[in-house]
XYZ file of C-alpha atoms in Angstrom:
606
model
C 15.256 -25.253 29.820
C 12.691 -28.030 28.489
C 10.177 -25.179 27.297
C 12.932 -23.413 25.530
C 13.045 -26.965 23.503
C 9.720 -27.463 22.959
C 9.708 -23.605 21.478
C 12.430 -24.031 19.168
C 10.622 -27.192 17.751
C 7.404 -25.349 17.420
C 9.717 -22.775 15.490
C 11.295 -25.353 13.395
C 8.096 -26.971 12.273
C 6.092 -23.516 12.135
C 9.039 -22.576 8.857
C 9.116 -25.938 7.352
C 7.955 -26.347 4.154
C 6.350 -29.156 2.038
C 6.147 -29.719 -1.421
C 3.993 -32.397 -3.204
C 5.202 -33.215 -6.381
C 2.597 -35.829 -8.086
C 3.240 -39.266 -6.040
C 6.257 -37.660 -4.069
C 6.541 -35.392 -1.210
C 9.487 -33.010 -0.706
C 10.130 -31.396 2.840
C 12.584 -28.826 4.174
C 12.699 -27.829 7.640
C 14.515 -24.548 5.989
C 17.883 -24.103 7.706
C 19.699 -21.693 6.120
C 22.441 -23.307 4.063
C 22.757 -20.732 1.325
C 21.520 -17.903 -0.366
C 20.480 -16.588 -3.951
C 20.205 -13.195 -5.641
C 17.804 -12.288 -7.530
C 19.563 -9.469 -9.756
C 19.057 -11.651 -12.634
C 15.301 -12.827 -12.303
C 12.533 -12.045 -10.390
C 12.678 -13.775 -6.911
C 9.809 -17.119 -6.483
C 6.293 -16.002 -5.076
C 6.917 -19.561 -3.093
C 9.366 -21.743 -2.434
C 10.588 -23.554 -5.406
C 12.685 -26.515 -6.251
C 16.367 -25.712 -7.861
C 19.378 -27.696 -8.587
C 22.524 -26.168 -7.591
C 25.611 -26.881 -9.704
C 28.740 -26.500 -8.374
C 30.257 -26.741 -11.581
C 28.652 -24.317 -14.483
C 28.155 -26.445 -17.577
C 29.702 -25.474 -20.819
C 27.222 -26.166 -22.897
C 23.578 -27.798 -23.083
C 25.090 -31.591 -23.512
C 27.433 -30.955 -20.437
C 24.257 -29.653 -18.530
C 22.328 -32.825 -19.663
C 25.382 -35.406 -18.332
C 25.493 -33.506 -15.031
C 21.499 -33.903 -15.064
C 21.482 -37.461 -15.848
C 24.453 -38.111 -12.766
C 22.606 -36.488 -10.052
C 19.353 -38.176 -11.183
C 20.962 -41.513 -11.306
C 22.664 -41.669 -8.167
C 19.388 -39.945 -5.841
C 16.298 -41.052 -4.536
C 15.609 -37.234 -3.792
C 16.295 -35.578 -6.558
C 14.251 -35.540 -9.497
C 13.600 -33.738 -13.195
C 11.352 -30.923 -11.240
C 14.448 -29.208 -9.470
C 16.382 -28.347 -12.609
C 13.640 -26.218 -13.875
C 14.951 -23.958 -11.696
C 19.522 -23.629 -11.324
C 21.815 -22.290 -8.678
C 24.869 -21.400 -9.935
C 28.154 -20.106 -7.885
C 28.820 -16.426 -7.019
C 29.797 -14.377 -9.915
C 29.526 -17.564 -12.405
C 27.838 -16.117 -16.150
C 26.692 -19.506 -18.558
C 28.044 -19.217 -22.676
C 25.223 -17.106 -24.032
C 24.184 -19.976 -26.033
C 24.173 -22.112 -23.422
C 21.780 -19.293 -21.575
C 20.011 -18.911 -24.318
C 18.798 -23.021 -24.566
C 17.837 -22.484 -20.854
C 15.264 -19.453 -21.516
C 13.955 -21.539 -24.605
C 13.570 -24.162 -22.598
C 12.088 -21.871 -19.497
C 14.794 -22.806 -16.890
C 15.571 -19.975 -14.480
C 18.784 -19.261 -13.552
C 19.938 -17.680 -10.578
C 23.540 -17.211 -8.340
C 24.670 -17.783 -4.848
C 24.931 -14.830 -3.168
C 27.643 -16.144 -0.647
C 30.900 -17.878 -1.999
C 30.210 -21.126 -0.138
C 30.829 -24.766 -0.563
C 27.170 -26.179 -1.305
C 27.467 -29.688 -3.034
C 25.849 -30.019 -5.713
C 22.061 -31.196 -5.424
C 18.582 -30.517 -4.754
C 17.376 -27.539 -2.672
C 14.433 -25.091 -1.966
C 14.514 -21.223 -3.370
C 12.720 -19.482 -1.066
C 11.142 -15.852 -1.704
C 13.702 -14.383 0.960
C 16.726 -15.982 -1.387
C 17.293 -18.154 1.259
C 18.073 -21.675 0.075
C 17.413 -25.172 2.769
C 18.203 -28.892 1.737
C 15.356 -31.083 0.956
C 14.429 -34.401 2.285
C 11.873 -36.843 0.773
C 9.294 -38.148 2.887
C 8.581 -41.689 2.594
C 6.087 -43.414 4.251
C 6.366 -45.643 7.021
C 4.236 -48.395 5.393
C 5.500 -51.222 7.894
C 5.068 -49.491 10.566
C 8.939 -50.050 11.794
C 9.588 -46.383 12.797
C 8.770 -44.256 15.920
C 9.766 -40.806 14.516
C 12.156 -39.468 11.516
C 14.834 -36.892 12.761
C 16.474 -33.958 11.251
C 20.034 -33.335 12.049
C 20.626 -29.411 12.993
C 23.791 -27.747 14.218
C 25.643 -28.675 16.735
C 25.665 -32.586 15.989
C 21.412 -31.866 17.294
C 18.567 -33.635 15.759
C 14.899 -32.634 15.881
C 12.032 -34.475 15.404
C 10.225 -34.333 12.229
C 6.880 -33.637 12.379
C 5.947 -33.553 8.344
C 3.711 -35.913 6.660
C 3.132 -37.293 3.382
C -0.342 -37.203 2.995
C -1.051 -40.689 2.513
C -0.091 -42.499 5.924
C -2.574 -44.711 6.223
C -3.419 -47.004 9.433
C -1.547 -43.972 11.186
C 1.920 -44.965 9.076
C 4.140 -41.759 9.539
C 6.471 -40.086 7.145
C 10.325 -40.362 7.056
C 12.302 -37.271 5.818
C 15.437 -38.625 4.403
C 17.977 -36.299 2.585
C 19.650 -36.607 -0.689
C 22.614 -38.211 -1.139
C 24.202 -35.536 -2.850
C 25.001 -33.670 0.195
C 27.466 -36.028 1.691
C 31.235 -36.229 0.352
C 32.123 -39.226 -1.097
C 33.048 -42.137 1.124
C 36.571 -42.064 2.437
C 39.220 -43.350 5.145
C 37.591 -40.745 7.186
C 34.321 -41.313 6.824
C 33.706 -45.165 5.420
C 29.616 -44.249 5.919
C 29.442 -41.061 4.182
C 25.797 -40.505 3.396
C 24.892 -44.040 4.601
C 21.183 -43.775 6.091
C 21.082 -45.235 9.562
C 17.912 -45.867 11.314
C 18.254 -46.932 15.112
C 16.387 -48.510 17.510
C 14.682 -46.618 20.651
C 16.646 -48.197 23.191
C 19.961 -45.507 22.134
C 20.365 -42.048 23.249
C 20.152 -39.497 20.148
C 21.071 -35.647 21.322
C 17.876 -33.807 21.205
C 15.634 -36.946 20.956
C 13.118 -38.229 23.399
C 14.353 -42.094 24.331
C 11.262 -44.163 24.624
C 11.831 -48.081 24.543
C 8.510 -49.038 23.207
C 7.156 -47.430 26.470
C 4.705 -43.986 26.579
C 5.181 -44.118 30.278
C 9.142 -43.588 29.421
C 8.838 -40.943 27.002
C 5.748 -39.024 28.466
C 8.204 -38.793 31.680
C 11.832 -38.001 30.623
C 13.031 -34.979 28.177
C 15.010 -35.245 25.438
C 18.648 -36.611 25.442
C 21.274 -34.920 26.062
C 23.741 -36.379 24.496
C 24.020 -39.119 21.676
C 25.491 -42.836 22.807
C 28.861 -43.406 22.481
C 28.335 -46.448 19.746
C 25.938 -44.363 18.067
C 28.092 -41.382 17.578
C 31.004 -43.795 16.336
C 28.956 -44.540 13.238
C 27.645 -40.892 13.022
C 31.222 -39.722 13.029
C 31.985 -42.374 10.144
C 29.635 -40.445 7.915
C 26.101 -42.485 8.932
C 23.442 -40.193 8.393
C 20.586 -40.597 11.121
C 16.725 -40.492 9.631
C 14.669 -41.907 12.340
C 14.317 -44.169 15.253
C 12.367 -47.803 14.976
C 10.864 -49.209 17.362
C 11.785 -52.098 20.265
C 9.687 -54.547 21.876
C 9.432 -52.346 25.127
C 12.634 -52.026 27.231
C 14.231 -54.586 24.564
C 12.395 -57.560 26.548
C 11.429 -60.229 24.085
C 7.700 -59.982 23.344
C 5.755 -62.227 20.542
C 3.095 -60.155 18.627
C 0.612 -59.587 18.750
C -0.721 -60.086 22.247
C 2.701 -58.977 24.349
C 2.464 -55.904 21.997
C 0.372 -53.111 24.019
C 1.786 -49.832 24.230
C 2.597 -50.181 20.669
C 1.767 -51.898 17.537
C 4.437 -54.407 16.663
C 6.417 -53.705 13.074
C 5.305 -55.705 9.836
C 7.313 -58.168 8.981
C 7.375 -58.002 4.628
C 8.856 -61.150 4.171
C 6.366 -63.951 2.838
C 2.918 -63.090 3.281
C 3.550 -59.559 5.574
C 1.761 -61.040 8.178
C 5.045 -63.148 9.851
C 6.290 -62.184 12.856
C 9.004 -59.545 12.844
C 10.560 -60.929 15.803
C 12.155 -59.048 18.835
C 13.749 -57.245 20.436
C 15.148 -55.612 17.427
C 12.151 -55.880 15.699
C 11.965 -52.024 13.978
C 15.346 -52.534 12.886
C 15.096 -55.957 11.055
C 11.305 -54.962 9.474
C 12.998 -51.292 8.485
C 15.818 -52.459 6.542
C 14.117 -55.344 4.834
C 11.460 -53.164 3.526
C 12.729 -49.722 2.589
C 15.960 -49.617 -0.277
C 16.283 -46.346 0.765
C 17.667 -47.569 4.074
C 21.032 -48.794 4.041
C 21.860 -49.866 7.584
C 20.028 -50.335 11.156
C 21.196 -50.103 14.542
C 19.966 -52.367 17.034
C 21.235 -54.574 20.319
C 21.209 -58.036 21.416
C 21.328 -59.850 24.571
C 20.206 -63.084 23.873
C 19.237 -62.640 20.536
C 17.691 -59.771 20.003
C 19.392 -58.942 16.836
C 19.902 -62.085 15.243
C 16.289 -63.651 15.814
C 14.938 -60.084 14.023
C 17.820 -60.969 11.438
C 16.493 -64.002 10.679
C 12.836 -63.797 10.704
C 13.013 -60.587 8.153
C 15.872 -62.469 6.034
C 18.632 -60.222 6.150
C 22.638 -60.073 7.906
C 23.075 -58.936 11.572
C 25.394 -59.980 13.883
C 25.829 -60.149 17.787
C 29.301 -58.854 18.461
C 31.683 -60.413 21.597
C 30.923 -58.524 24.630
C 32.397 -55.617 25.547
C 33.652 -54.733 22.288
C 31.398 -51.206 22.480
C 30.669 -48.808 25.133
C 27.083 -48.850 26.553
C 26.574 -45.743 27.753
C 23.448 -44.088 26.480
C 22.017 -47.829 25.871
C 18.770 -48.534 27.795
C 19.875 -51.973 29.835
C 19.155 -55.658 30.357
C 22.485 -56.327 31.665
C 26.114 -55.556 30.709
C 26.937 -59.319 31.227
C 25.049 -59.305 27.999
C 23.946 -56.586 26.194
C 26.037 -55.543 23.093
C 25.024 -52.867 19.956
C 24.662 -54.409 16.772
C 24.047 -53.737 13.168
C 21.896 -55.320 10.077
C 22.110 -54.980 6.906
C 20.999 -56.227 3.553
C 24.543 -56.057 2.197
C 26.786 -58.643 3.912
C 29.985 -56.723 2.306
C 28.614 -53.469 3.758
C 28.659 -55.235 6.946
C 31.924 -56.242 7.232
C 33.480 -52.462 5.873
C 31.329 -51.135 8.739
C 31.935 -53.659 11.167
C 35.889 -53.476 10.275
C 35.792 -49.871 11.254
C 33.190 -49.683 13.618
C 34.809 -52.078 16.481
C 38.465 -50.310 15.359
C 39.858 -53.722 15.393
C 42.239 -55.420 13.086
C 41.225 -58.596 11.675
C 43.380 -61.385 14.101
C 43.259 -64.346 12.221
C 45.371 -66.469 10.369
C 43.030 -68.801 8.365
C 39.347 -69.842 8.629
C 37.748 -72.214 11.164
C 38.820 -75.843 10.234
C 35.554 -77.417 12.364
C 32.008 -76.812 11.984
C 30.729 -78.039 14.666
C 27.093 -79.018 14.590
C 25.893 -79.419 17.824
C 22.980 -82.047 17.952
C 20.389 -80.461 20.450
C 20.446 -77.995 17.842
C 19.934 -79.959 14.830
C 17.429 -82.441 16.274
C 14.103 -80.752 15.729
C 15.156 -79.430 12.134
C 12.407 -79.090 9.793
C 13.234 -81.053 6.817
C 12.287 -78.767 3.944
C 15.219 -76.787 4.771
C 17.611 -79.342 4.934
C 18.649 -79.107 1.371
C 19.407 -75.299 1.717
C 21.079 -75.787 4.870
C 23.183 -79.033 3.104
C 24.126 -76.927 0.654
C 25.881 -74.006 2.394
C 27.799 -76.416 4.519
C 29.040 -78.048 1.349
C 29.786 -74.513 0.142
C 31.688 -73.012 3.478
C 33.554 -76.460 3.362
C 35.083 -76.186 0.312
C 35.940 -72.241 1.210
C 37.296 -72.717 4.534
C 38.910 -77.047 4.120
C 36.576 -77.646 7.476
C 35.553 -80.681 8.048
C 32.254 -80.937 9.873
C 31.934 -82.705 13.468
C 28.291 -83.573 14.978
C 28.859 -82.969 18.867
C 26.641 -83.115 21.600
C 27.500 -80.101 23.339
C 25.116 -81.276 26.559
C 27.349 -84.264 26.901
C 30.653 -81.737 26.472
C 29.387 -79.803 29.321
C 28.748 -82.440 31.452
C 32.148 -84.120 30.835
C 34.243 -81.022 31.007
C 32.824 -79.418 34.097
C 31.659 -82.082 36.014
C 27.830 -80.931 36.205
C 25.380 -83.406 35.745
C 22.331 -81.605 35.820
C 23.222 -80.555 32.010
C 22.658 -77.563 30.056
C 19.127 -77.077 30.458
C 19.031 -76.532 34.173
C 22.394 -75.510 34.850
C 21.934 -72.145 32.351
C 18.107 -71.838 33.860
C 19.914 -69.887 37.095
C 21.365 -66.962 34.436
C 17.549 -65.482 34.294
C 18.802 -63.848 37.894
C 21.175 -61.967 36.526
C 18.735 -60.769 33.644
C 15.864 -59.154 35.034
C 17.872 -58.518 38.708
C 20.195 -56.360 36.401
C 17.532 -54.796 34.565
C 15.156 -53.878 37.580
C 18.409 -52.141 39.401
C 19.753 -50.187 36.363
C 16.824 -49.078 34.940
C 12.962 -50.606 36.437
C 14.090 -49.492 39.949
C 14.947 -45.952 38.722
C 11.790 -45.595 35.950
C 9.133 -46.771 38.719
C 11.138 -43.965 41.166
C 10.814 -40.841 39.109
C 7.337 -42.309 37.744
C 5.645 -41.834 41.058
C 7.483 -38.942 41.984
C 6.500 -37.147 38.789
C 2.759 -38.229 38.359
C 1.507 -39.798 42.006
C 0.943 -43.285 40.641
C 2.908 -46.344 38.687
C 4.125 -46.484 34.840
C 1.841 -49.239 33.152
C 4.517 -52.054 31.642
C 3.839 -54.606 28.866
C 3.041 -57.840 30.152
C 5.915 -59.546 29.763
C 8.373 -56.905 31.300
C 5.788 -56.866 34.230
C 6.709 -60.319 34.994
C 9.920 -59.872 34.626
C 10.194 -57.041 36.984
C 8.159 -58.834 38.732
C 10.495 -62.052 39.437
C 13.524 -59.567 39.902
C 11.978 -57.899 43.257
C 12.442 -61.866 44.738
C 15.590 -62.771 43.941
C 18.327 -62.837 46.369
C 21.730 -62.100 46.509
C 22.493 -65.396 46.890
C 20.628 -66.391 43.902
C 22.307 -63.577 41.996
C 25.860 -64.695 43.392
C 25.236 -68.083 42.372
C 24.340 -67.448 38.374
C 26.937 -65.236 38.153
C 29.411 -68.046 39.003
C 27.786 -70.371 36.945
C 28.110 -67.741 34.285
C 31.711 -68.181 34.482
C 31.949 -71.629 34.306
C 29.829 -71.913 31.494
C 31.732 -69.081 29.862
C 34.766 -70.549 30.292
C 33.482 -74.451 29.063
C 31.955 -72.916 25.821
C 35.416 -70.538 24.862
C 37.646 -73.383 25.626
C 36.173 -76.708 24.258
C 34.015 -75.374 21.509
C 35.346 -71.969 19.820
C 38.917 -71.735 21.667
C 40.335 -69.634 18.571
C 39.137 -68.329 15.228
C 41.544 -71.096 13.427
C 40.297 -73.865 15.317
C 36.424 -73.900 15.051
C 32.900 -72.443 14.393
C 29.093 -73.663 15.931
C 26.506 -73.583 13.568
C 22.856 -73.743 14.300
C 19.613 -73.546 12.332
C 19.013 -70.115 13.558
C 15.842 -69.666 11.373
C 14.965 -72.695 9.059
C 12.130 -70.469 7.568
C 9.330 -70.862 10.337
C 5.602 -69.993 9.998
C 4.735 -67.987 12.854
C 1.964 -65.677 12.075
C 1.889 -61.783 14.078
C -1.518 -62.918 15.400
C -0.240 -66.128 17.003
C 0.255 -65.816 20.644
C 2.778 -69.027 20.991
C 4.947 -70.406 19.046
C 4.677 -72.974 16.680
C 6.773 -75.866 18.362
C 7.396 -78.231 15.207
C 8.835 -75.605 13.091
C 10.187 -73.349 15.255
C 13.461 -73.533 16.644
C 13.209 -71.786 20.525
C 15.464 -68.876 21.873
C 17.160 -71.366 24.197
C 20.881 -73.041 25.190
C 20.711 -74.757 21.666
C 20.309 -71.354 19.819
C 20.798 -67.798 20.254
C 21.359 -67.613 23.965
C 24.768 -70.032 23.228
C 26.389 -67.085 22.109
C 25.016 -64.347 24.813
C 26.122 -66.509 27.605
C 29.682 -67.260 25.782
C 30.314 -63.444 25.074
C 31.144 -64.080 21.994
C 29.728 -63.302 18.188
C 27.372 -64.939 16.263
C 26.742 -63.966 12.818
C 22.925 -64.257 11.355
C 22.787 -65.446 7.731
C 19.879 -66.001 5.505
C 20.582 -68.483 2.847
C 17.834 -69.490 1.145
C 13.920 -69.936 1.410
C 11.132 -72.187 2.772
C 7.986 -72.803 0.554
C 4.825 -72.576 2.534
C 1.064 -72.173 1.835
C -0.035 -69.307 3.457
C -3.001 -69.411 5.985
C -3.272 -65.680 4.695
C -2.798 -65.107 0.693
C -4.079 -68.636 0.353
C -1.079 -68.798 -1.973
C 2.542 -70.636 -1.818
C 5.004 -67.757 -0.180
C 8.686 -68.219 0.478
C 10.177 -67.065 3.888
C 13.887 -66.873 4.851
C 15.631 -69.488 5.721
C 19.138 -68.212 8.285
C 21.937 -69.707 9.714
C 23.407 -68.526 12.931
C 27.532 -68.999 12.543
C 29.895 -68.767 16.518
C 33.079 -67.856 16.166
C 35.287 -67.420 19.230
C 35.993 -64.189 21.516
C 37.353 -61.243 19.253
C 36.581 -63.286 15.983
C 34.190 -60.622 14.686
C 35.892 -59.857 11.589
C 36.883 -63.181 10.519
C 33.017 -64.288 10.290
C 32.268 -61.126 8.535
C 35.261 -61.729 5.951
C 34.521 -65.408 5.742
C 30.843 -64.700 4.357
C 31.886 -62.183 2.015
C 34.728 -64.878 0.588
C 31.886 -67.342 0.539
C 29.904 -64.905 -2.085
C 32.437 -64.437 -3.682
C 33.784 -67.777 -4.385
C 30.245 -69.178 -5.575
C 27.902 -67.376 -7.438
C 24.855 -69.499 -6.140
C 25.857 -67.668 -2.640
C 24.224 -64.108 -2.134
C 25.225 -61.852 -0.088
C 22.815 -59.288 -1.134
C 19.215 -59.492 -0.199
C 16.248 -57.349 -1.643
C 13.707 -55.773 0.265
C 10.087 -56.791 -0.092
C 8.202 -60.233 0.109
C 11.178 -62.404 -0.852
C 14.759 -61.733 -0.235
C 16.347 -62.805 -3.826
């Protein structure tokens, strides 16, 4: 069966068509979507671009209007496709329109099938076959592992097409025309929106690599698609490719920790800042490419929020157990969650509201904004103004008061544990590393040994974690689980007991400078992932929204000029208050013209 899968992929690759038009490259896997009759004109000798018009133009002006509508709402179709026009079966244009087409050397054909093809770009082949067209975009930020093409029956195929300008081994991603998909509806609110997925999710027909060459070499393509991803596909999302993850979703710092692959390039600032981890590919891709709408990642202790903040986009960790985890390479079910990143807060709001299949269940926005003393004590002064303005606007929207609180003191007073938070949560590492070893590491090492007679390579950070896991006793693990229950009970009862009561805000990224060739983080201006940063929501099992709120200027050691990096805040709410956070940020943008809920791609977010 595996050989048959390779043969099918090879046949698809052999039959595909690539067409270069100026600086744009088009690709078609030649899956049949229709056929053309050659009664009215001779068959082309090679595959040619063509535009199918489901509504025949009644005049040449009508044709120009339809052409403008198709061109203005899609980045795949271009004027060259209108040199050949295909009409529905049996349709003839008014004679004056046909004469006008003839004078402008526009060929006319009729579809030979009574099909329901959408108006848009296609390739017309000498055999009369019609196939869909994909535009090839070069992955200049090196965020992707591969592009994919959807086949029949929900199966996907790896794309082997190349645009021809893949400098430094950058690959090409095939992007289908938006015209192939119906307008968004209640049933398919994401219809036609393009989605990149972190390479820890199973996608039927595609290998899952997890950032590991050995893992990708060992296992065959996935038989089924992860349930959480399938929900997005069922909502109309169009998967265009898989994007990089730090190995097996463990936090890695470029470039020293990345061995099996090159870390993606963060497009912000000088272009040489860390993309963060582990959803580094989703973060870099969504911040780099206008042709991409959403990116799917995972978050255990910060893997969506860190890349969202570093790359200056919106991203949210959801309440634990809100979505199924099957078909996702695991760390620990105690903290693993799928999640999305986007440039548009309203799109994120719309997507999450349907994806989570949960109605907003709150009566008001929070009345208190808690600022933990421990989180804000090391804030870089140059980012203070951005945070002050954000909290002024948020307080005006919600009517909330600002409360400064020592969360460490609260923990000691309410739990009776005198050792304090830093020491208390140190035990949680046992849960993360042992769960990943038992559920992923052990079977992977065993399968690899059986197949190849040797152990697989793993990156340094993962190697260290798996080594620690093998020395954790059941008593250590059980104690960590006991402590996690205590932490969650304290956090959810004292800090975020309800959607309406309070939220916790912390400086997720104050515009930190962290070059991708640094092997150590700069402690003076970087907020470490800690129990006072991204870990707190993960340990508590509650939602945490990464929101870009401004920029910080710095002089780049790379470019030698002033650059800007995004400043982001983390907003933590009570369990099940995901929709409240999403609604609040959208509401803030609608009330305050100065607060932007859409960021741009490229060097600066606004």
